[in-house]
Amino acid sequence: MASQRVLSGVQPTGNLHLGNYLGAIRNWVEGQSQYENFLFIADLHAITAPHDPASLTANTYNLAAVYLACGLDLNHSTIFVQSHVSAHSELMWLLNCVTPLNWLQDMIQFKEKAVKQGENVNTGLLDYPVLMAADILLYQADKVPVGEDQKQHLELTRDIANRFNYLFCRENPVLKLPNPLIRAEGARVMSLTDGTRKMSKSDPSDMSRINLLDTPEQIQNKIKRCKTDSVRGLTFDNSQRPEARNLLTLYTVLSGKTKEEVAAECQDMGWGQFKPLLTETTINALKPIQEKYHAVMDDKGYLESVLRDGREKAQAIASSTLSQVKSAMGYSLPL
């Protein structure tokens, strides 16, 4: 029986942080042998905000190296760059023409980001979810790893697929409806400066996040200065102490201990005891990733071959789906 297919991607914007790793990449690595994985670098999504072309190129290679450094196995996972497969953009246009405008205007992330961008909101920001739908539907994905904040986008993808199949191919649906793949623990890592906000690459303060490639000194400084409270004794379950819950969760996931073990270990601790413990645990958890990352980046030929092979595998599947979509819509295919 064929393995189910999983599709996911991360934007090459800024440095990947613990939230990206624990909420997405580590989950891919741990479950990769169970699935056929297509994991891409979402460089088309990255330009919905102002960007520097040189940084986009560098960040794309850096992210591919991080994927490999985190433990993605090429026997189970295909790694490729979104823009290298032109079917993503072409399918997005076709799906645009069956997606009602109000569906996009109702997206929560669009509303939030549009407020931040003000008069500079571009059409790509509004259209972002249709590109995401194209990403997923091209590969006939069975499951898509998503955090809670991305579930609305996956629901929209299912709505678009349902609408397309209803309009053009009711008897023999072309597009498969994907399901979410959500892991509760570690799926939502919060900011070091505000335990009520998600850790984000877009936060202007680098002190709000621990980047995967931060040095031990940087990690120590960030944890030492992160927001806490004056209460002694650390607990997961006090809603009035979001920073305690966040930092304990980080320690739990990075140490490999259970929530019960950490609760017992830390219940009488003050922050002066806990922060060095979290610092040491974080440094040790990230050390093997950083060592492998530098080894991959030192072998550019290998990295380029991985992306070239990934493009070929992805393109074969994407082209097949795109041909079926175009045929269903009435386009004559090239001879």
Short mmCIF file of C-alpha atoms in Angstrom, two decimals:
data_model
loop_
_atom_site.label_atom_id
_atom_site.label_comp_id
_atom_site.label_asym_id
_atom_site.label_seq_id
_atom_site.Cartn_x
_atom_site.Cartn_y
_atom_site.Cartn_z
CA MET A 1 0.00 0.00 0.00
CA ALA A 2 1.43 3.37 -1.02
CA SER A 3 2.36 5.83 1.71
CA GLN A 4 0.22 8.91 2.16
CA ARG A 5 1.74 12.08 0.76
CA VAL A 6 2.60 15.06 2.96
CA LEU A 7 3.25 18.56 1.60
CA SER A 8 4.61 21.55 3.49
CA GLY A 9 6.85 24.58 3.07
CA VAL A 10 8.59 27.40 4.90
CA GLN A 11 9.37 30.89 3.63
CA PRO A 12 13.05 31.83 3.19
CA THR A 13 12.64 35.10 5.07
CA GLY A 14 14.90 35.88 8.00
CA ASN A 15 16.39 33.23 10.25
CA LEU A 16 14.49 30.10 11.19
CA HIS A 17 13.78 30.00 14.90
CA LEU A 18 12.71 27.45 17.48
CA GLY A 19 9.06 28.01 16.65
CA ASN A 20 9.68 26.99 13.02
CA TYR A 21 11.69 23.98 14.12
CA LEU A 22 9.44 22.68 16.87
CA GLY A 23 6.19 23.58 15.14
CA ALA A 24 7.06 22.25 11.70
CA ILE A 25 10.47 20.90 10.74
CA ARG A 26 11.06 18.60 13.71
CA ASN A 27 7.63 17.09 13.19
CA TRP A 28 8.50 16.43 9.54
CA VAL A 29 11.71 14.69 10.58
CA GLU A 30 10.12 12.52 13.26
CA GLY A 31 7.31 11.32 11.01
CA GLN A 32 9.04 11.30 7.65
CA SER A 33 9.39 7.52 7.37
CA GLN A 34 5.61 7.14 7.61
CA TYR A 35 4.90 9.31 4.57
CA GLU A 36 6.00 10.35 1.10
CA ASN A 37 7.13 13.90 1.85
CA PHE A 38 7.36 16.92 -0.46
CA LEU A 39 8.91 19.78 1.47
CA PHE A 40 9.55 23.03 -0.32
CA ILE A 41 11.11 26.44 0.17
CA ALA A 42 8.27 28.91 -0.29
CA ASP A 43 10.11 31.69 -2.08
CA LEU A 44 7.03 32.81 -4.03
CA HIS A 45 5.18 33.43 -0.79
CA ALA A 46 8.18 35.40 0.48
CA ILE A 47 7.64 38.33 -1.87
CA THR A 48 4.20 39.32 -0.58
CA ALA A 49 6.20 41.69 1.64
CA PRO A 50 9.07 43.96 0.52
CA HIS A 51 12.22 41.92 0.04
CA ASP A 52 15.86 42.21 -0.94
CA PRO A 53 16.67 40.04 -4.02
CA ALA A 54 20.17 39.15 -2.85
CA SER A 55 18.88 38.09 0.56
CA LEU A 56 16.14 35.99 -1.03
CA THR A 57 18.73 33.98 -2.95
CA ALA A 58 20.99 33.50 0.07
CA ASN A 59 18.12 32.65 2.40
CA THR A 60 16.83 30.03 -0.04
CA TYR A 61 20.11 28.13 0.05
CA ASN A 62 20.40 28.62 3.81
CA LEU A 63 16.95 27.17 4.37
CA ALA A 64 17.66 24.14 2.20
CA ALA A 65 20.78 23.51 4.28
CA VAL A 66 18.78 23.87 7.49
CA TYR A 67 16.24 21.32 6.22
CA LEU A 68 19.05 18.81 5.74
CA ALA A 69 20.77 19.75 9.00
CA CYS A 70 17.58 19.14 10.95
CA GLY A 71 17.51 15.55 9.74
CA LEU A 72 15.38 15.37 6.63
CA ASP A 73 16.23 12.11 4.88
CA LEU A 74 16.26 12.19 1.07
CA ASN A 75 15.09 8.57 1.05
CA HIS A 76 11.77 9.79 2.43
CA SER A 77 11.67 13.51 1.63
CA THR A 78 11.86 15.52 -1.58
CA ILE A 79 13.25 19.02 -1.01
CA PHE A 80 12.72 21.65 -3.68
CA VAL A 81 12.31 25.38 -4.30
CA GLN A 82 8.76 26.54 -5.04
CA SER A 83 9.70 28.93 -7.85
CA HIS A 84 11.67 26.19 -9.64
CA VAL A 85 8.37 24.48 -10.48
CA SER A 86 6.36 26.87 -12.66
CA ALA A 87 3.16 24.85 -12.21
CA HIS A 88 2.68 26.55 -8.81
CA SER A 89 2.13 29.94 -10.43
CA GLU A 90 0.09 28.56 -13.32
CA LEU A 91 -2.29 26.57 -11.14
CA MET A 92 -2.71 29.58 -8.85
CA TRP A 93 -4.04 31.62 -11.78
CA LEU A 94 -6.47 28.88 -12.80
CA LEU A 95 -7.73 28.55 -9.21
CA ASN A 96 -8.02 32.34 -8.91
CA CYS A 97 -10.69 32.16 -11.56
CA VAL A 98 -12.87 29.82 -9.49
CA THR A 99 -12.24 31.42 -6.06
CA PRO A 100 -14.79 34.03 -4.91
CA LEU A 101 -13.15 37.28 -3.81
CA ASN A 102 -15.01 37.39 -0.51
CA TRP A 103 -13.41 34.08 0.51
CA LEU A 104 -10.02 35.80 0.42
CA GLN A 105 -11.19 39.02 2.05
CA ASP A 106 -12.47 37.01 5.00
CA MET A 107 -9.09 35.42 5.77
CA ILE A 108 -7.93 36.41 9.24
CA GLN A 109 -4.22 36.64 8.35
CA PHE A 110 -4.97 38.94 5.41
CA LYS A 111 -6.94 41.29 7.65
CA GLU A 112 -4.16 41.38 10.25
CA LYS A 113 -1.31 41.87 7.79
CA ALA A 114 -3.24 44.43 5.74
CA VAL A 115 -3.56 46.60 8.83
CA LYS A 116 0.22 46.46 9.31
CA GLN A 117 1.00 47.25 5.66
CA GLY A 118 -1.54 50.07 5.38
CA GLU A 119 -1.65 51.63 1.91
CA ASN A 120 1.13 49.34 0.69
CA VAL A 121 -0.99 46.16 0.68
CA ASN A 122 -0.25 44.26 -2.52
CA THR A 123 -2.50 41.89 -4.43
CA GLY A 124 -0.16 39.01 -3.57
CA LEU A 125 -1.01 39.33 0.11
CA LEU A 126 -4.71 38.91 -0.69
CA ASP A 127 -3.97 36.08 -3.13
CA TYR A 128 -1.52 34.28 -0.83
CA PRO A 129 -4.06 31.58 0.20
CA VAL A 130 -4.78 30.66 -3.42
CA LEU A 131 -1.07 30.11 -4.03
CA MET A 132 -1.01 27.99 -0.89
CA ALA A 133 -3.94 26.00 -2.23
CA ALA A 134 -2.08 25.51 -5.52
CA ASP A 135 1.01 24.33 -3.61
CA ILE A 136 -1.00 21.66 -1.82
CA LEU A 137 -3.34 20.56 -4.59
CA LEU A 138 -0.59 20.20 -7.20
CA TYR A 139 0.89 17.27 -5.28
CA GLN A 140 -2.44 15.61 -4.43
CA ALA A 141 -1.37 15.79 -0.78
CA ASP A 142 -3.16 13.60 1.74
CA LYS A 143 -1.96 15.59 4.75
CA VAL A 144 -0.57 19.05 5.42
CA PRO A 145 1.27 19.80 8.68
CA VAL A 146 -0.28 23.02 9.97
CA GLY A 147 -0.34 25.01 13.19
CA GLU A 148 -3.63 26.23 14.59
CA ASP A 149 -3.13 29.61 12.89
CA GLN A 150 -2.94 27.94 9.46
CA LYS A 151 -6.03 25.76 9.71
CA GLN A 152 -8.18 28.42 8.03
CA HIS A 153 -5.89 28.34 4.99
CA LEU A 154 -6.21 24.57 4.72
CA GLU A 155 -9.99 24.82 5.04
CA LEU A 156 -9.94 27.32 2.17
CA THR A 157 -7.84 24.90 0.12
CA ARG A 158 -10.48 22.22 0.63
CA ASP A 159 -13.23 24.71 -0.33
CA ILE A 160 -11.38 25.64 -3.53
CA ALA A 161 -10.80 21.98 -4.42
CA ASN A 162 -14.45 21.16 -3.79
CA ARG A 163 -15.59 24.09 -5.92
CA PHE A 164 -13.25 23.15 -8.77
CA ASN A 165 -14.31 19.50 -8.73
CA TYR A 166 -18.00 20.50 -8.63
CA LEU A 167 -17.68 22.93 -11.53
CA PHE A 168 -15.50 20.86 -13.87
CA CYS A 169 -15.27 17.19 -12.91
CA ARG A 170 -18.07 16.03 -10.65
CA GLU A 171 -18.01 12.40 -11.76
CA ASN A 172 -14.23 12.02 -11.68
CA PRO A 173 -12.77 14.64 -9.29
CA VAL A 174 -9.29 15.82 -10.22
CA LEU A 175 -8.21 17.48 -6.97
CA LYS A 176 -7.76 15.54 -3.73
CA LEU A 177 -9.01 17.12 -0.50
CA PRO A 178 -6.12 17.34 2.01
CA ASN A 179 -6.44 16.86 5.76
CA PRO A 180 -4.50 18.65 8.51
CA LEU A 181 -1.64 16.95 10.31
CA ILE A 182 -1.40 18.68 13.69
CA ARG A 183 0.81 17.79 16.60
CA ALA A 184 -0.25 19.50 19.82
CA GLU A 185 2.98 19.71 21.80
CA GLY A 186 5.46 22.29 20.62
CA ALA A 187 3.18 23.36 17.80
CA ARG A 188 2.85 26.93 19.06
CA VAL A 189 6.01 28.45 20.51
CA MET A 190 5.55 31.92 21.92
CA SER A 191 7.75 35.02 21.91
CA LEU A 192 10.48 35.45 24.51
CA THR A 193 9.38 39.05 25.05
CA ASP A 194 5.61 38.41 25.21
CA GLY A 195 4.23 35.01 26.13
CA THR A 196 0.86 35.84 24.58
CA ARG A 197 2.27 36.29 21.05
CA LYS A 198 3.63 33.64 18.71
CA MET A 199 7.38 33.54 18.11
CA SER A 200 7.80 35.10 14.67
CA LYS A 201 10.47 35.90 12.11
CA SER A 202 8.67 39.16 11.39
CA ASP A 203 8.98 40.49 14.94
CA PRO A 204 11.33 43.50 14.74
CA SER A 205 13.15 42.43 17.91
CA ASP A 206 15.63 39.59 17.50
CA MET A 207 15.44 39.16 21.29
CA SER A 208 11.92 37.76 20.85
CA ARG A 209 13.16 34.50 19.34
CA ILE A 210 15.94 31.93 19.47
CA ASN A 211 17.21 31.34 15.95
CA LEU A 212 18.43 27.86 15.01
CA LEU A 213 21.86 29.26 14.13
CA ASP A 214 22.30 31.51 17.18
CA THR A 215 25.62 31.09 18.98
CA PRO A 216 25.68 29.78 22.56
CA GLU A 217 26.42 33.34 23.73
CA GLN A 218 23.39 34.71 21.88
CA ILE A 219 21.15 31.98 23.28
CA GLN A 220 22.37 32.65 26.80
CA ASN A 221 21.80 36.38 26.45
CA LYS A 222 18.28 35.99 25.04
CA ILE A 223 17.13 33.57 27.71
CA LYS A 224 18.76 35.64 30.45
CA ARG A 225 16.84 38.73 29.30
CA CYS A 226 13.54 37.09 28.30
CA LYS A 227 10.34 38.25 29.96
CA THR A 228 9.37 36.49 33.20
CA ASP A 229 7.53 37.38 36.41
CA SER A 230 8.37 37.70 40.10
CA VAL A 231 6.57 34.53 41.25
CA ARG A 232 8.66 31.66 42.59
CA GLY A 233 7.72 28.17 41.53
CA LEU A 234 7.04 27.41 37.87
CA THR A 235 3.82 25.94 36.55
CA PHE A 236 2.29 25.19 33.15
CA ASP A 237 -1.33 25.79 34.01
CA ASN A 238 -1.64 29.34 35.35
CA SER A 239 -3.24 31.44 32.60
CA GLN A 240 -1.92 34.57 34.29
CA ARG A 241 1.67 33.40 33.68
CA PRO A 242 1.98 32.86 29.89
CA GLU A 243 5.78 33.24 29.94
CA ALA A 244 6.12 30.45 32.50
CA ARG A 245 4.00 28.15 30.38
CA ASN A 246 5.97 29.00 27.24
CA LEU A 247 9.43 28.52 28.73
CA LEU A 248 8.45 25.31 30.50
CA THR A 249 7.04 24.00 27.22
CA LEU A 250 10.30 24.82 25.46
CA TYR A 251 12.26 22.99 28.14
CA THR A 252 9.92 20.00 27.94
CA VAL A 253 10.23 19.62 24.18
CA LEU A 254 13.97 20.27 23.95
CA SER A 255 14.87 18.03 26.90
CA GLY A 256 12.69 15.13 25.78
CA LYS A 257 11.10 14.93 29.23
CA THR A 258 7.39 14.57 29.87
CA LYS A 259 5.23 17.46 31.04
CA GLU A 260 4.75 15.66 34.36
CA GLU A 261 8.50 15.25 34.87
CA VAL A 262 9.16 18.92 34.15
CA ALA A 263 6.31 20.07 36.38
CA ALA A 264 7.76 18.10 39.29
CA GLU A 265 11.34 19.22 38.58
CA CYS A 266 10.53 22.92 38.32
CA GLN A 267 7.68 23.43 40.77
CA ASP A 268 9.93 24.95 43.44
CA MET A 269 12.42 26.69 41.15
CA GLY A 270 12.99 30.39 40.77
CA TRP A 271 13.89 31.94 37.44
CA GLY A 272 17.52 32.19 38.53
CA GLN A 273 17.68 28.39 38.67
CA PHE A 274 15.54 27.67 35.64
CA LYS A 275 17.05 30.00 33.04
CA PRO A 276 20.55 28.42 33.13
CA LEU A 277 18.89 25.00 32.86
CA LEU A 278 16.88 26.09 29.80
CA THR A 279 19.98 27.73 28.30
CA GLU A 280 22.12 24.59 28.58
CA THR A 281 19.32 22.40 27.22
CA THR A 282 18.73 24.70 24.24
CA ILE A 283 22.42 24.96 23.35
CA ASN A 284 22.82 21.17 23.50
CA ALA A 285 19.70 20.58 21.41
CA LEU A 286 20.82 22.96 18.66
CA LYS A 287 24.50 22.00 18.53
CA PRO A 288 24.18 18.96 16.19
CA ILE A 289 21.91 20.94 13.85
CA GLN A 290 24.40 23.79 13.64
CA GLU A 291 27.35 21.47 13.02
CA LYS A 292 25.59 19.69 10.16
CA TYR A 293 24.36 22.99 8.69
CA HIS A 294 27.91 24.31 8.36
CA ALA A 295 29.04 21.02 6.78
CA VAL A 296 26.27 21.22 4.15
CA MET A 297 26.95 24.89 3.40
CA ASP A 298 30.62 24.06 2.83
CA ASP A 299 29.60 21.66 0.02
CA LYS A 300 27.60 23.84 -2.37
CA GLY A 301 27.72 21.24 -5.15
CA TYR A 302 25.91 18.74 -2.97
CA LEU A 303 23.28 21.30 -1.97
CA GLU A 304 22.63 22.25 -5.59
CA SER A 305 22.28 18.59 -6.57
CA VAL A 306 19.69 18.06 -3.82
CA LEU A 307 17.59 20.97 -5.11
CA ARG A 308 18.00 19.90 -8.74
CA ASP A 309 16.84 16.35 -7.99
CA GLY A 310 14.00 17.72 -5.88
CA ARG A 311 12.82 19.96 -8.70
CA GLU A 312 12.72 17.04 -11.15
CA LYS A 313 10.68 14.83 -8.80
CA ALA A 314 8.30 17.65 -7.86
CA GLN A 315 7.87 18.77 -11.45
CA ALA A 316 6.84 15.33 -12.64
CA ILE A 317 3.92 15.18 -10.21
CA ALA A 318 2.97 18.86 -10.49
CA SER A 319 2.90 18.74 -14.30
CA SER A 320 0.58 15.73 -14.25
CA THR A 321 -1.90 17.45 -11.93
CA LEU A 322 -1.75 20.69 -13.90
CA SER A 323 -2.49 18.83 -17.15
CA GLN A 324 -5.55 17.21 -15.57
CA VAL A 325 -6.78 20.57 -14.27
CA LYS A 326 -6.35 22.26 -17.65
CA SER A 327 -8.05 19.42 -19.47
CA ALA A 328 -11.02 19.56 -17.08
CA MET A 329 -11.32 23.30 -17.66
CA GLY A 330 -11.40 22.85 -21.43
CA TYR A 331 -7.86 23.72 -22.43
CA SER A 332 -6.31 21.73 -25.25
CA LEU A 333 -2.99 20.29 -24.14
CA PRO A 334 0.23 20.53 -26.20
CA LEU A 335 0.76 17.68 -28.64
#
